Coordinates of C-alpha atoms in Angstrom, one line a residue:
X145 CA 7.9 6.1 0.1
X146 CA 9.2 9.9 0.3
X147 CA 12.0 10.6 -1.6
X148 CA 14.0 13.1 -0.2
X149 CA 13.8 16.5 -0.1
X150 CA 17.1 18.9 -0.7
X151 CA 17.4 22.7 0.4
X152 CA 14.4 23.2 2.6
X153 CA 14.6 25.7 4.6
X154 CA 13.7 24.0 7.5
X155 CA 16.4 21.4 7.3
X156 CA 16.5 17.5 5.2
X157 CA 13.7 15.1 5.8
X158 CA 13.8 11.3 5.2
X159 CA 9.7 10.1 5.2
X160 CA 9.1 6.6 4.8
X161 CA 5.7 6.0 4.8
X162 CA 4.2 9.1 6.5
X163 CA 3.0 12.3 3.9
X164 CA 6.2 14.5 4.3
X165 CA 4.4 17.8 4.8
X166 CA 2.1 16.6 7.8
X167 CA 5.1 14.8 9.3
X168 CA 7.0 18.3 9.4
X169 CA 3.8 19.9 10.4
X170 CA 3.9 18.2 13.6
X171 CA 7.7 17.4 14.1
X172 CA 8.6 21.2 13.6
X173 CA 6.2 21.8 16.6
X174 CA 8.4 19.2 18.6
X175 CA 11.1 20.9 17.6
X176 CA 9.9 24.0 19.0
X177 CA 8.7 22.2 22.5
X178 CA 9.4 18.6 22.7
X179 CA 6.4 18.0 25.0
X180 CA 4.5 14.5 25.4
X181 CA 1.5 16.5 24.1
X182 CA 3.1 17.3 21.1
X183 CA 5.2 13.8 20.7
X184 CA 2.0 12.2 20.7
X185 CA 0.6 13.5 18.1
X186 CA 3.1 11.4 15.6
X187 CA 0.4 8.7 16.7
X188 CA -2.6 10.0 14.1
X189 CA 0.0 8.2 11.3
X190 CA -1.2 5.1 10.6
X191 CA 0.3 1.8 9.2
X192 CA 4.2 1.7 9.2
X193 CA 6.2 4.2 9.1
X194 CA 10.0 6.1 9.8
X195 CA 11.3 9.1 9.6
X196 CA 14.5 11.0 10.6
X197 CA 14.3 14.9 10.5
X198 CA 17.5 16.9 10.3
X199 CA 17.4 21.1 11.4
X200 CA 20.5 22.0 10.6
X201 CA 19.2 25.7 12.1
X202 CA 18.7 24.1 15.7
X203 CA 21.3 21.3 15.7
X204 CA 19.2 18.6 16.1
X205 CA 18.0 15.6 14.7
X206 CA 14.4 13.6 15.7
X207 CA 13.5 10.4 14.3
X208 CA 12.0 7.2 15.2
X209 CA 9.1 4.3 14.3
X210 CA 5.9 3.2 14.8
X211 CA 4.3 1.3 17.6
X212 CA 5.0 -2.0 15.4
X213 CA 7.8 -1.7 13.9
X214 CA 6.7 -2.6 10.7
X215 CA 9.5 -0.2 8.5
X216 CA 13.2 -0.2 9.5
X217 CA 15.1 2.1 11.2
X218 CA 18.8 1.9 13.0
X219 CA 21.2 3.4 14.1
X220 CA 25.2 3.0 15.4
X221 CA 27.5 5.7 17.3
X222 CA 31.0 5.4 17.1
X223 CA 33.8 7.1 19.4
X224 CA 37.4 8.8 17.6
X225 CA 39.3 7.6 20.8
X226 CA 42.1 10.4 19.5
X227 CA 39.9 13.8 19.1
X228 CA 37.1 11.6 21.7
X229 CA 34.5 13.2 19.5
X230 CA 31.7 10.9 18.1
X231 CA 29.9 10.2 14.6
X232 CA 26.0 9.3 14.9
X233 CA 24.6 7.7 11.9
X234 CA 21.0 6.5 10.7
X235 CA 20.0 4.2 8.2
X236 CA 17.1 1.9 7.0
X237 CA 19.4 -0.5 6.0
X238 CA 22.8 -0.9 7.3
X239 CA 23.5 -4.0 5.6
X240 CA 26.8 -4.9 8.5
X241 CA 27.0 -7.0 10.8
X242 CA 29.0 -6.4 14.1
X243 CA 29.6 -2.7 13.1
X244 CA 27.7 -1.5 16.6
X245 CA 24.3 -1.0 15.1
X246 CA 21.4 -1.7 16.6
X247 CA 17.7 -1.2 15.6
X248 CA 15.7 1.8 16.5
X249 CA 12.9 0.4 19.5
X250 CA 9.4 0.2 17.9
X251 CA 7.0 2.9 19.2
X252 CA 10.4 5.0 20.4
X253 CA 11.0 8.9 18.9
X254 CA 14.2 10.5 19.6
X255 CA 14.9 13.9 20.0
X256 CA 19.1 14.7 19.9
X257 CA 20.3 18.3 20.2
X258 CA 23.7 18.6 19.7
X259 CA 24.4 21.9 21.3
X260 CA 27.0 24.6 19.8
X261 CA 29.5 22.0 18.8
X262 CA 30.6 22.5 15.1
X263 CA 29.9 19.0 13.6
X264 CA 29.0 18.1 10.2
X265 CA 26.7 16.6 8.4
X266 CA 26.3 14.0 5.2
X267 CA 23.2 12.6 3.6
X268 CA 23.5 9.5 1.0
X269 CA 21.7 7.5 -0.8
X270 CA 21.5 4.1 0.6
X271 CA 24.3 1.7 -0.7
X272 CA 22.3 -2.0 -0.4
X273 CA 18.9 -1.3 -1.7
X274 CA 19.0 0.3 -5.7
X275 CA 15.7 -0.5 -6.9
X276 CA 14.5 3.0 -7.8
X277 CA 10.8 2.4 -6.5
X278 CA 12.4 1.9 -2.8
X279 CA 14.7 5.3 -2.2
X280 CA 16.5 5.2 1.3
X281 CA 18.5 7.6 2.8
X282 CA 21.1 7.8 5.0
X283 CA 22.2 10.8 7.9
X284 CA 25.7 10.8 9.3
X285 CA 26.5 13.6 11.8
X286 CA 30.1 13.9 12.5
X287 CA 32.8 15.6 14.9
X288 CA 30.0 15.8 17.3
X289 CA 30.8 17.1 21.2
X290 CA 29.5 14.2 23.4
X291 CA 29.4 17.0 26.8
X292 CA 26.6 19.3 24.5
X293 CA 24.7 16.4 23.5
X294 CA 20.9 16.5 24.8
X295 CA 19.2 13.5 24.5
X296 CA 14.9 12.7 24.7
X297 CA 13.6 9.6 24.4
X298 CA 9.5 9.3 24.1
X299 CA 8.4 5.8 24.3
X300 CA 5.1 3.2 24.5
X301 CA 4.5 2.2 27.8
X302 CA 6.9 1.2 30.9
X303 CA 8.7 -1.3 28.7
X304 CA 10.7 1.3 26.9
X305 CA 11.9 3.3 29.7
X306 CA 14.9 1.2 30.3
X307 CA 18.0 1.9 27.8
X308 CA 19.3 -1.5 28.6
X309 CA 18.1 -3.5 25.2
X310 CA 20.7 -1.4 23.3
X311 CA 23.7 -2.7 25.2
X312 CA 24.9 -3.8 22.0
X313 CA 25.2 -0.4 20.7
X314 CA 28.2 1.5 20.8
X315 CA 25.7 4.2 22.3
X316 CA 26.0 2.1 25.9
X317 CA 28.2 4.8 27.0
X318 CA 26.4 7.2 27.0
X319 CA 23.4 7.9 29.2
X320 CA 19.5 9.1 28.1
X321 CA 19.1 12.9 29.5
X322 CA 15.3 12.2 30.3
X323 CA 13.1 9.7 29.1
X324 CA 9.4 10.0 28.6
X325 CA 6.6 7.3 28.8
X326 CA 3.8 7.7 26.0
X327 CA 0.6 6.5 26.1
X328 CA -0.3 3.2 23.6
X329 CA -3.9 3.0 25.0
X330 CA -5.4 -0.6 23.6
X331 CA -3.1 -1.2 20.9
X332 CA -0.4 -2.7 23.2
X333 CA -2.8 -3.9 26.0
X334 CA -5.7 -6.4 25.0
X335 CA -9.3 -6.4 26.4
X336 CA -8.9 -7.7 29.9
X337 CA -12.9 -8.5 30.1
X338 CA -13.5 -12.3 30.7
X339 CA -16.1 -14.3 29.4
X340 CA -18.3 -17.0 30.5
X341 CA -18.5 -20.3 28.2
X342 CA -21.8 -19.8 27.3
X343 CA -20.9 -16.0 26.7
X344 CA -18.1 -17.2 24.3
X345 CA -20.4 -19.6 22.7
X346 CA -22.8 -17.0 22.4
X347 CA -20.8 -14.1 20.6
X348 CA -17.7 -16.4 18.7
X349 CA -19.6 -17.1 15.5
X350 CA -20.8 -13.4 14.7
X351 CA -17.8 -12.2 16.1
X352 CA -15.8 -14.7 13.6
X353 CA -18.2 -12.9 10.7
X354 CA -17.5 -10.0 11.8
X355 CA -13.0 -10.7 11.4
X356 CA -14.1 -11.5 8.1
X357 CA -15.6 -8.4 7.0
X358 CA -13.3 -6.2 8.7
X359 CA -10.5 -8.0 7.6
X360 CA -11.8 -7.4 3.8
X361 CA -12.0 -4.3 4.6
X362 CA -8.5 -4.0 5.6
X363 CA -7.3 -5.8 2.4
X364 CA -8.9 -3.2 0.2
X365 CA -6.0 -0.4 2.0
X366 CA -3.2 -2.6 0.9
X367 CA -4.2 -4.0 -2.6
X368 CA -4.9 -1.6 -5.6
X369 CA -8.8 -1.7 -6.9
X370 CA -7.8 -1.0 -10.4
X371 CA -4.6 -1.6 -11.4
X372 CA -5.6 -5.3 -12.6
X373 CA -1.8 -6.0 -14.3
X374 CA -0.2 -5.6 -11.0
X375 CA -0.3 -9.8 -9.4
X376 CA -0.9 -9.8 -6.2
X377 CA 1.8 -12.0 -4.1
X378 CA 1.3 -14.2 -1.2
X379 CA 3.6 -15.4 0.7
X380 CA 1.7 -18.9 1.2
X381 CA 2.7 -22.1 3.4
X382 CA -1.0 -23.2 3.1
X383 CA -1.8 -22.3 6.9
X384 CA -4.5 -20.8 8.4
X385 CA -3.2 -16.7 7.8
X386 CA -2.1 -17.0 4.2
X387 CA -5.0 -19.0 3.5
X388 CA -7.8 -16.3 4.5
X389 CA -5.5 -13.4 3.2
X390 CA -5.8 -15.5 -0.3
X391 CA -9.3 -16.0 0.3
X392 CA -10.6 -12.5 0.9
X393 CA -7.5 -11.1 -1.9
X394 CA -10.2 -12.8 -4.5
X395 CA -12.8 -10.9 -3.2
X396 CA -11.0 -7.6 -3.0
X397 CA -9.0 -7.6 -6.4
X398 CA -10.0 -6.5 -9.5
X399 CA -11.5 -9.4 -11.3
X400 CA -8.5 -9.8 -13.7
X401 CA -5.9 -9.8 -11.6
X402 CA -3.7 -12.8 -10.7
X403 CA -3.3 -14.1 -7.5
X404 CA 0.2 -15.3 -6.9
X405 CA 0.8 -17.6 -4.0
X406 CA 4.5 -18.1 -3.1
X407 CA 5.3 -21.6 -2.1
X408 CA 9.1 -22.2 -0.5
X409 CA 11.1 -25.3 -0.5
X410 CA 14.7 -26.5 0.6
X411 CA 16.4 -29.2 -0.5
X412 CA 19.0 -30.7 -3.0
X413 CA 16.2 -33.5 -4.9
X414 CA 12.7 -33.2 -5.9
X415 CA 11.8 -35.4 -3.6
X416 CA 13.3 -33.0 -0.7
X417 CA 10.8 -30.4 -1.8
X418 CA 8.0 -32.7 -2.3
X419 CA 8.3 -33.8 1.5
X420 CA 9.0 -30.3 3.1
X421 CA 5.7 -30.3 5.2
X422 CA 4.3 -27.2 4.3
X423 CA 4.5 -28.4 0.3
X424 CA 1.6 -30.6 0.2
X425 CA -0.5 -28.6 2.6
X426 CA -0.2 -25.7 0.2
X427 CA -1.0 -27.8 -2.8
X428 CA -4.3 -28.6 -1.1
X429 CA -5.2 -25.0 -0.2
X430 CA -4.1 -23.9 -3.5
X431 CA -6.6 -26.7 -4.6
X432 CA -9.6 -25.5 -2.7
X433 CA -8.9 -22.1 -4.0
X434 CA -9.5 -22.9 -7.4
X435 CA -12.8 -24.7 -6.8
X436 CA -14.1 -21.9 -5.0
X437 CA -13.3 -19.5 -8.3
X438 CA -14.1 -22.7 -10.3
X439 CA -14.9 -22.6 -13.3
X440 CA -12.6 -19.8 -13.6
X441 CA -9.5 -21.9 -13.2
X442 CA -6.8 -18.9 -13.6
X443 CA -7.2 -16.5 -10.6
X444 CA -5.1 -18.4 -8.3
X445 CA -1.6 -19.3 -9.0
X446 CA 0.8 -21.4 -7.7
X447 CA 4.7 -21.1 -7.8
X448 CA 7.1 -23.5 -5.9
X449 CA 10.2 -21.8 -5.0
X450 CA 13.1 -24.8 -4.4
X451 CA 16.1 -24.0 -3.1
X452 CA 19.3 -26.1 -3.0
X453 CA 21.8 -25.2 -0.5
X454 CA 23.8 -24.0 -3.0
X455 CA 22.1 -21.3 -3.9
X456 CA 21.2 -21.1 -0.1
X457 CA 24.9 -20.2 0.9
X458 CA 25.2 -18.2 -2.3
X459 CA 22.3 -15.6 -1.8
X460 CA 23.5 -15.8 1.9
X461 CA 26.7 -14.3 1.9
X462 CA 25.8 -11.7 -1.7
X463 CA 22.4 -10.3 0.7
X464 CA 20.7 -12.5 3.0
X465 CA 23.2 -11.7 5.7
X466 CA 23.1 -8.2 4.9
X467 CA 19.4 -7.6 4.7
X468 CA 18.8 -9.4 7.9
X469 CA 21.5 -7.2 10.3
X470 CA 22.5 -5.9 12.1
X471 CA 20.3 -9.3 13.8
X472 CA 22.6 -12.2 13.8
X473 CA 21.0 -15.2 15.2
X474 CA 20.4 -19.1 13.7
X475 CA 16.4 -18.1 13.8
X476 CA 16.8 -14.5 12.4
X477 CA 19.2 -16.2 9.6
X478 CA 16.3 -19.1 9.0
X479 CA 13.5 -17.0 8.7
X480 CA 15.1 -14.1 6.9
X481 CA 16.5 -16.4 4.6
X482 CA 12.7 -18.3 3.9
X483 CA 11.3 -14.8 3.5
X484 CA 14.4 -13.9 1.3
X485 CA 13.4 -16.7 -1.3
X486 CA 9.7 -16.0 -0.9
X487 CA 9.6 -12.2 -1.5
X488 CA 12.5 -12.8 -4.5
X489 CA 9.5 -15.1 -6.3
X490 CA 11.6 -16.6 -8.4
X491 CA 10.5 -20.5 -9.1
X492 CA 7.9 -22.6 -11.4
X493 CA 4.5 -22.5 -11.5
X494 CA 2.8 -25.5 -10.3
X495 CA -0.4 -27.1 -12.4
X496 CA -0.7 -24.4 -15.1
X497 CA -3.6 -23.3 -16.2
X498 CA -3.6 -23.5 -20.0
X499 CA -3.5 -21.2 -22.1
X500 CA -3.3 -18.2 -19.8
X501 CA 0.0 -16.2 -19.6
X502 CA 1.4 -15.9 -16.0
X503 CA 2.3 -12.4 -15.5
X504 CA 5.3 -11.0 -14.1
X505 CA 5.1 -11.7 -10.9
X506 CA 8.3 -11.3 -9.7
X507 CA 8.4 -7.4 -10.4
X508 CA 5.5 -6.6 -8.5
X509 CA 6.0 -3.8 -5.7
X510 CA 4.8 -5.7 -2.4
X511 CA 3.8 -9.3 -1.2
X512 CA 1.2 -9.9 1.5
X513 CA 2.4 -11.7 4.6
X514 CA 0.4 -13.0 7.5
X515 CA 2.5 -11.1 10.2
X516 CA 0.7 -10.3 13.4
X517 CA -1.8 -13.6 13.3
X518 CA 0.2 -15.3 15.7
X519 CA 0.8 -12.5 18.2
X520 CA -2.7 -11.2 18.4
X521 CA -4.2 -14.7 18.6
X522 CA -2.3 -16.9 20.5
X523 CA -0.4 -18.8 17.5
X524 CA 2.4 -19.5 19.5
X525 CA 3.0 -22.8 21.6
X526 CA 4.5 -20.8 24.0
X527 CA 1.0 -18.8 24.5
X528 CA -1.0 -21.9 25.4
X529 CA 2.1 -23.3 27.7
X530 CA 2.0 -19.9 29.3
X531 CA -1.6 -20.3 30.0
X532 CA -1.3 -24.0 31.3
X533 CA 1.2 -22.1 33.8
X534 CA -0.3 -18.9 34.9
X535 CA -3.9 -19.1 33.7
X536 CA -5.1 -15.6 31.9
X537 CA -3.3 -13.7 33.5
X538 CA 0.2 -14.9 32.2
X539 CA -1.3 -15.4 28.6
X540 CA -2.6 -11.7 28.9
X541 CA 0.9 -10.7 29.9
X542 CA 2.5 -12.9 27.1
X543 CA -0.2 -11.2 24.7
X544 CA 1.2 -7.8 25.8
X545 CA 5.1 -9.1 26.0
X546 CA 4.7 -9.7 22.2
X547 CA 3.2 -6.8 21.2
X548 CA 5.8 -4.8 22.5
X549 CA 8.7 -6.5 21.2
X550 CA 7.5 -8.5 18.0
X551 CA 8.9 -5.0 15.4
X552 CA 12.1 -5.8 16.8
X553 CA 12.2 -9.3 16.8
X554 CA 10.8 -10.0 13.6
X555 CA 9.0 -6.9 12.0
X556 CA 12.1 -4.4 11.3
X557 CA 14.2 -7.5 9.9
X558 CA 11.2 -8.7 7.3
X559 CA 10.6 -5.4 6.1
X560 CA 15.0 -5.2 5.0
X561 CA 14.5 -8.6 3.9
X562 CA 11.6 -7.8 1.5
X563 CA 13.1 -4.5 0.2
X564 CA 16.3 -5.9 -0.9
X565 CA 14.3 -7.2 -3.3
X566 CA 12.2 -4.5 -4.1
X567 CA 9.0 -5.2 -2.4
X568 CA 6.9 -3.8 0.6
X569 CA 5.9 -6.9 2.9
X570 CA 2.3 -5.9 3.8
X571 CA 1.0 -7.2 7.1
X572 CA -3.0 -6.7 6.8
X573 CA -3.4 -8.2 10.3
X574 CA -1.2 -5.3 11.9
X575 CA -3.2 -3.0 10.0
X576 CA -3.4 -0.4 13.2
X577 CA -7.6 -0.2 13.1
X578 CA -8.1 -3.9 13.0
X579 CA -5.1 -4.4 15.9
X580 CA -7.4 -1.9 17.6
X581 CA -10.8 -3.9 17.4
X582 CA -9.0 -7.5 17.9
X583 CA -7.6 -5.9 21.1
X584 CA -10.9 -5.2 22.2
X585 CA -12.1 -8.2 22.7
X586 CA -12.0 -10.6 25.7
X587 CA -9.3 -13.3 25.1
X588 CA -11.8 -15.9 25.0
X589 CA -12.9 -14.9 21.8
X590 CA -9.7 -15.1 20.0
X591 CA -7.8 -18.0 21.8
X592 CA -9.0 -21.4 23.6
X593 CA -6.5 -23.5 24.9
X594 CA -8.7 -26.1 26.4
X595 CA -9.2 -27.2 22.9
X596 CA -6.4 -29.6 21.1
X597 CA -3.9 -27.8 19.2
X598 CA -4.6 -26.7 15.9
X599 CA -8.3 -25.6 17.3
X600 CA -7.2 -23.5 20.3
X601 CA -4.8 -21.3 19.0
X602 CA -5.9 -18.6 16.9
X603 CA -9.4 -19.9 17.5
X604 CA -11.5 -17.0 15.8
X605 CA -9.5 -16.9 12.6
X606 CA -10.3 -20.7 12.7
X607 CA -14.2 -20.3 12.8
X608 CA -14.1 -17.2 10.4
X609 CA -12.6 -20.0 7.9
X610 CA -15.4 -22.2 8.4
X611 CA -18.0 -19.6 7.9
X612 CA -15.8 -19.5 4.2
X613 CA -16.2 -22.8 3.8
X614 CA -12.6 -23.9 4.1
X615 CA -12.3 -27.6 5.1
X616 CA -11.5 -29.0 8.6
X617 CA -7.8 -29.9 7.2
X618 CA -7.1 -27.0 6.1
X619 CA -8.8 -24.5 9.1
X620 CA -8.0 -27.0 12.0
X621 CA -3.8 -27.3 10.7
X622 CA -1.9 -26.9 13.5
X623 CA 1.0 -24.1 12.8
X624 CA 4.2 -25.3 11.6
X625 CA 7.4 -22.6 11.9
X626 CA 8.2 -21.2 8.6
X627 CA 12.2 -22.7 8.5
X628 CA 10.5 -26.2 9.5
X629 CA 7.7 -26.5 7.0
X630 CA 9.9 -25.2 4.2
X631 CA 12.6 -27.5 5.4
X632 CA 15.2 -25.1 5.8
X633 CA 15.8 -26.3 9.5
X634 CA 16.9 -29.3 8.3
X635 CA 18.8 -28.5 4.8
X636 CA 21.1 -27.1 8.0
X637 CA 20.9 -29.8 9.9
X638 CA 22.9 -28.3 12.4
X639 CA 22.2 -28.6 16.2
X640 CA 22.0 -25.0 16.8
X641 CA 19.5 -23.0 19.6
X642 CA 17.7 -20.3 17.5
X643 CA 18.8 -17.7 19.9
X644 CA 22.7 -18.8 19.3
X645 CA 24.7 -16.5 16.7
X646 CA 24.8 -17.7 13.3
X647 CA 27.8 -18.5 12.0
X648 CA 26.7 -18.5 8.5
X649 CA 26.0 -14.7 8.6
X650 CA 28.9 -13.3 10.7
X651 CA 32.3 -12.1 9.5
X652 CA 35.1 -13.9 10.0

């Protein structure tokens, strides 16, 4: 992550995840002439990234995300109904809820040019987040002229034309000068080629070896080759994703470095945490993991996170609720909250292996989730009841629909979650080359939802864990929601829609 950079002479820069100097190579060039030509090429940054550039020389500001979503970035404008002049702020991590922010769209970069009006400017260092490997900072521009404002908006794709998901936002009012549509090419559309059975039955088991090696391949960008005191963490239910990410992390790692996979729990009793469904799944994956490093027996470990309502309501209210806004609803609360626990580590190792010190696993910079599986490959039970519907054509179009709206649903949030406790959630399955080549293949290949559940969905990731020897109980699981196999759902026990506002994480 950039730090950032004071008394440049081309204005302050805020670089999370893009190389600083490249990113004002090619934003000082929009600055000059914000064409599409020149928007576009932000797209030659990979993985996830977010920026906000400041020229106090020109007046204006441009920031935005990439196509996934898979950083943070907000933003809230607020009206002085006396002077009727307006404050415009940005921030990774706003950490308030009902305080008219909203989240930056995924694959959306803004351009604001606020004319001759004399506004002002402050720059801090996020309040929320202190760890001093995660810097974050803040822009505020104040006293600002709302008649002078010019506004650009350069977007992925129809979807993002419209300025009607930020009704929200106190920037409703105001009204998008132009907008421009920006090409996302295959990594928003998936392969509409169809395939015969026999073609399917034909190309899914190399195709399956080929996941595999490209997926390898992806792990060895995310985890470090020789830095073999540094655990790896993953965040584990025992399913199908976290199961081949643990898999192929053995393969990948240096050979003394410890695998640590993250196991949550809810409850008040042992018993509770014994019986939350994904518990004994992950126990038999973590299981099978060890024979296959056998007779090694300390590569993989286990550590069962348990958490009692108590400390549930506790962690809540001190960061939960603070890492998950400026999203507010009962299924933002229970997955932010199971990630919350998960990324935080902190619990007891289950079936230690003797006489092998577990390292500190709780201070290592970033966790590995399986974010991305379930949108690419038809994880979701809504996928195959779309396709019982509307045939391909309305799973290809739910395919797209959650590509271009999972960063914002899900992504943004995870990524505040994780940082507040100083770690970087790595997704290797939205890794931007392998999105690329999963979304070039036909559907068929990826998803078959003639087959029962827990074969249909995510159908190639299935096989590729056969080739890898991974049992039928383990590879043919059907997918459990995180906040029901951990249990949190029903430590609730409340009869609550996920889509309602939770009342757990809004002021009073």
């Amino acid at each position: 992550m950039s730090d950032l950079k004071k008394n440049q002479p081309l204005g302050e820069i805020f670089a999370n995840g893009i190389d600083e100097k490249q990113l004002r190579l090619v934003a000082d060039k929009i600055f000059e002439n914000p064409t599409i030509e020149n928007v576009s090429a932000l797209k030659k940054f990979t993985g996830g990234w977010c920026f906000w550039y400041y020229r106090q020389d020109l007046g204006r500001v441009l920031y935005g995300q990439d196509i996934f979503g898979r950083k943070s970035l907000c933003w809230k404008v607020k009206d002085n109904k006396e002077t009727r002049l307006l404050s415009f702020t940005i921030s990774s991590f706003p950490g308030e809820q009902n305080e008219g922010w909203c989240e930056v769209r995924q694959g959306s970069v803004f351009l604001m040019d606020f004319g001759s009006s004399e506004f002002g400017i402050e720059i801090n260092q996020n309040p929320y987040v202190q760890d001093e490997r995660i810097l974050l900072w803040d822009l505020r521009i104040f006293n600002i002229d709302p008649l002078q404002i010019m506004f650009h908006r350069y977007s992925y794709d129809e979807i993002y034309k419209s300025p009607d998901d930020e009704d929200n936002c106190a920037f409703k009012f105001y009204v998008y000068n132009q907008s421009h549509a920006l090409d996302a090419g295959i990594m928003l559309k998936p392969s509409t080629e169809r395939l015969h059975k026999d073609e399917v039955d034909l190309r899914l088991n190399p195709v399956a070896q080929e996941f595999i090696s490209r997926l390898k391949e992806t792990l060895c960008k995310y985890i470090p080759q020789n830095e073999p005191k540094t655990p790896i963490l993953i965040l584990f239910s025992g399913g199908v994703d976290s199961v081949m990410l643990s898999i192929l992390a053995n393969e990948v790692a240096h050979p003394d470095t410890q695998i640590i996979l993250i196991s949550v729990a809810f409850g008040q009793t042992e018993s509770d945490y014994a019986e939350a469904p994904d518990r004994p799944r992950c126990i038999e994956a973590f299981k099978f993991l060890k024979q296959r490093t056998a007779p090694r027996n300390d590569r993989y470990r286990l550590v069962h996170v348990n958490v009692t309502r108590e400390e549930l309501a506790q962690c809540r209210n001190a960061i939960i609720s603070k890492a998950i806004a400026p999203l507010n609803s009962v299924l933002d609360d229970s997955i932010g909250c199971v990630v919350w626990f998960g990324s935080r580590a902190k619990g007891q190792e289950y079936d230690p292996a003797p006489d092998v010190e577990l390292l500190d696993y709780e201070n290592a910079p970033f966790a590995l989730v399986g974010s991305g599986a379930d949108e690419l490959l038809g994880g979701y039970s809504r996928h195959r009841a779309r396709f019982i519907e509307k045939g391909f054509e309305g799973l290809y179009e739910e395919i797209v629909l959650e590509l271009t709206r999972s960063g914002n649903r899900n992504w943004n949030r995870d990524y505040r979650v994780g940082i507040s406790n100083g770690k970087n959630l790595l997704a290797p399955y939205l890794d931007d080359a392998f999105v690329e080549w999963l979304n070039s293949l036909p559907l068929e290949l990826k998803m078959d939802f003639s087959l029962p559940r827990g074969q249909g969905e995510k159908r190639i990731l299935r096989v590729a864990l056969k080739h890898l020897g991974v049992p039928d109980m383990l590879a043919f699981a059907p997918k459990r929601a995180m906040q029901f196999g951990s249990r949190m759902a029903k430590l609730e026990n409340r009869k609550e829609k996920g889509s309602d506002p939770c009342i757990r994480i809004l002021p009073n």
